Short mmCIF file of C-alpha atoms in Angstrom, two decimals:
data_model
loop_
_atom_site.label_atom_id
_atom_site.label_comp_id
_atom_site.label_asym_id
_atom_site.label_seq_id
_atom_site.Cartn_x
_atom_site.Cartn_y
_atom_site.Cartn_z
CA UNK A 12 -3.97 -14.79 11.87
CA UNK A 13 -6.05 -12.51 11.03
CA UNK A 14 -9.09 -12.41 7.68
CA UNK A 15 -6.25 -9.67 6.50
CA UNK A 16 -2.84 -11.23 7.00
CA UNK A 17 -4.91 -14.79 5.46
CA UNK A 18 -5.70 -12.84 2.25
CA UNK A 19 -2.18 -11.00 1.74
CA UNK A 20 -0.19 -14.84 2.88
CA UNK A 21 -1.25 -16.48 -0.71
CA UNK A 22 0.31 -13.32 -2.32
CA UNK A 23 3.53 -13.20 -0.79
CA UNK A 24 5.84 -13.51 -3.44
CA UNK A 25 3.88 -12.77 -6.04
CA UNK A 26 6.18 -10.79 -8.64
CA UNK A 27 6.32 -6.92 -9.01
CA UNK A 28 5.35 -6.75 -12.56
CA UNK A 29 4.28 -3.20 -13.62
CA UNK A 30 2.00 -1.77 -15.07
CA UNK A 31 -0.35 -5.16 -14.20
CA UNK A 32 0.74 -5.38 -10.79
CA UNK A 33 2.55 -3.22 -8.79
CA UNK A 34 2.24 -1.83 -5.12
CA UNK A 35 -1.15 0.09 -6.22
CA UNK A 36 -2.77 -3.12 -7.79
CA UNK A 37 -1.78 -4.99 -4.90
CA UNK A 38 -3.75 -2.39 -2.79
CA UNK A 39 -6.51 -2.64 -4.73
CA UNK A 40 -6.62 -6.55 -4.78
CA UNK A 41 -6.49 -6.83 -1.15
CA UNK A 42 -9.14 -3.86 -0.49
CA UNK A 43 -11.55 -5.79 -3.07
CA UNK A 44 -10.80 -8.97 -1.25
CA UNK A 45 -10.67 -7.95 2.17
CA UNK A 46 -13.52 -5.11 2.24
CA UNK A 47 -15.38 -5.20 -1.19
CA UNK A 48 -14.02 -1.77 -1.90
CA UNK A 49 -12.92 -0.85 -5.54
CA UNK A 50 -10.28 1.23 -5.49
CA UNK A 51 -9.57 3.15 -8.88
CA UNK A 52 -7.15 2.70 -11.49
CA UNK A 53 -4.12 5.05 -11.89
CA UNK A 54 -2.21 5.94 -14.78
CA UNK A 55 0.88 5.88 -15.18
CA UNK A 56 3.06 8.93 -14.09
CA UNK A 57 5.78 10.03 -17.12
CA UNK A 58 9.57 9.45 -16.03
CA UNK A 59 8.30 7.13 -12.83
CA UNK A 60 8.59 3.28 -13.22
CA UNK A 61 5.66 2.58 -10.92
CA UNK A 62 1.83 4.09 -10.73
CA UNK A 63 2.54 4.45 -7.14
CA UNK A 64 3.49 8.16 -7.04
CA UNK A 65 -0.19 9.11 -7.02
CA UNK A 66 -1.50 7.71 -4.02
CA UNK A 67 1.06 10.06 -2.15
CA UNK A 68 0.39 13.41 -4.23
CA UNK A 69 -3.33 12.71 -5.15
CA UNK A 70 -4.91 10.07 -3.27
CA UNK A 71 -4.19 11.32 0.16
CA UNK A 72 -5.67 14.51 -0.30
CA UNK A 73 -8.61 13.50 -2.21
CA UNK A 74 -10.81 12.78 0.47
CA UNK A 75 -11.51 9.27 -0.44
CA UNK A 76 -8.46 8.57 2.68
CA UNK A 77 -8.07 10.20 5.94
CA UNK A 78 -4.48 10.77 7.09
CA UNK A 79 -4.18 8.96 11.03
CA UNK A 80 -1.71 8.48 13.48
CA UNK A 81 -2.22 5.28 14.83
CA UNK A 82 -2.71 3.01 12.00
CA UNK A 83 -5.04 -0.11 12.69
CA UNK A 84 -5.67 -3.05 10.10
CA UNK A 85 -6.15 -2.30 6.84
CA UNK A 86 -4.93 0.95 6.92
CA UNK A 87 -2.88 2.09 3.58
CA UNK A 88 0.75 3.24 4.74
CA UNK A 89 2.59 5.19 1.97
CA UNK A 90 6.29 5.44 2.28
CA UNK A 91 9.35 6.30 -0.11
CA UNK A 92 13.22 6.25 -0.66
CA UNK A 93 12.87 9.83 -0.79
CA UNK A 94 11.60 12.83 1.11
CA UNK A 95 8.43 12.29 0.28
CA UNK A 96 5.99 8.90 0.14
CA UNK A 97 5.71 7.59 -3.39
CA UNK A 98 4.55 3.89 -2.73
CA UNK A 99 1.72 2.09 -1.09
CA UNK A 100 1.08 -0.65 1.13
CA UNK A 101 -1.02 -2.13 3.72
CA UNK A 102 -0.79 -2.27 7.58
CA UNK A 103 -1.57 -5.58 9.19
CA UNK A 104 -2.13 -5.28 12.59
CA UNK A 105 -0.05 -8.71 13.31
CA UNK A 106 2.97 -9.20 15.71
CA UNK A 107 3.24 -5.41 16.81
CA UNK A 108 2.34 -4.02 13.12
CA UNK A 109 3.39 -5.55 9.62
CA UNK A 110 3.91 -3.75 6.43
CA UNK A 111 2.80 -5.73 3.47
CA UNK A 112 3.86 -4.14 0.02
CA UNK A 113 4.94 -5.15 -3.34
CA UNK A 114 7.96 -3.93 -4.76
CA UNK A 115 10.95 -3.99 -7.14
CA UNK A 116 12.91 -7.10 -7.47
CA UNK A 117 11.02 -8.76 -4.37
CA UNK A 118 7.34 -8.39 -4.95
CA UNK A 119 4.90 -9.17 -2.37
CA UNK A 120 6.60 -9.06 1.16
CA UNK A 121 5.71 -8.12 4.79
CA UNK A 122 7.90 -6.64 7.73
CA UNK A 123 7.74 -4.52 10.11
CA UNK A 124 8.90 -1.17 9.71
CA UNK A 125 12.33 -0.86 11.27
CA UNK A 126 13.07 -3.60 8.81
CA UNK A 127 11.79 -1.74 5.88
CA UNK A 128 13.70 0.94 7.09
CA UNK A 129 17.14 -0.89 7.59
CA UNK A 130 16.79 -1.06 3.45
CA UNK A 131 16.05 2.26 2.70
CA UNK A 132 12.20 2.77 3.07
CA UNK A 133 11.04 5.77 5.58
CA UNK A 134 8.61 9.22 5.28
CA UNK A 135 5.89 6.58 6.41
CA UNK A 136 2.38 8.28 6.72
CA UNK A 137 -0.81 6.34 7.49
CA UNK A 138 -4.20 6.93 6.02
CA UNK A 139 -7.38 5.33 6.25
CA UNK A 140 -10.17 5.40 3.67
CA UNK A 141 -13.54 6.99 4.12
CA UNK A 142 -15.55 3.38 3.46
CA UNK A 143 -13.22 1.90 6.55
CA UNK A 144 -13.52 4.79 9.22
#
């Protein structure tokens, strides 16, 4: 296992329970944890149920994250249930490549993408951020 997938086990299962955690605040947690980086807070988006939608329309392209197309540990992955990514999680680099996220009604899971995409999840984009490159 690796120091990643042994910080994110303990939180599997931990409830999705916005606005004081959510898939954002579970990024945040495990880049604290795992790399001493502080990610920022975001506020909340009006009409959207999670904080999520910024990572895709702000975060990405705020230079703090490169986009890449292989992702390797750590690496954020934002994906949606629409065309375009509006939630967060992490890549673990663990039995061909994990997704660990937390979201509505599950919380904190991990699977690999074709299963995330069986249940509606695609538009996956990796990026990495500029303290991890």
């Amino acid at each position: 296992m690796s120091d990643l997938a042994a910080i994110v086990a303990p939180l599997v299962g931990r409830p999705w329970e916005p606005p004081a955690f959510d898939c954002w605040e579970f990024l945040r947690l495990v880049y604290r944890q795992a790399y001493g980086i502080e990610l920022h807070e975001l506020g909340h988006v009006a009409g959207d149920t999670a904080r999520d939608v910024p990572f895709a329309y702000t975060e990405a392209g705020s230079g703090r994250w490169c986009p890449v197309s292989i992702p390797r540990d750590g690496d954020a992955v934002a994906m949606g249930r629409r065309a375009r990514p509006h939630h967060v999680g992490v890549w673990l680099a663990t039995d061909g490549g994990l997704v660990a996220h937390c979201a509505e009604p599950l919380g904190v899971t991990v699977a690999p993408i074709r299963a995330l995409a069986v249940v509606g999840w695609g538009s996956f984009k990796f990026y990495r951020h500029r303290d991890r490159a």
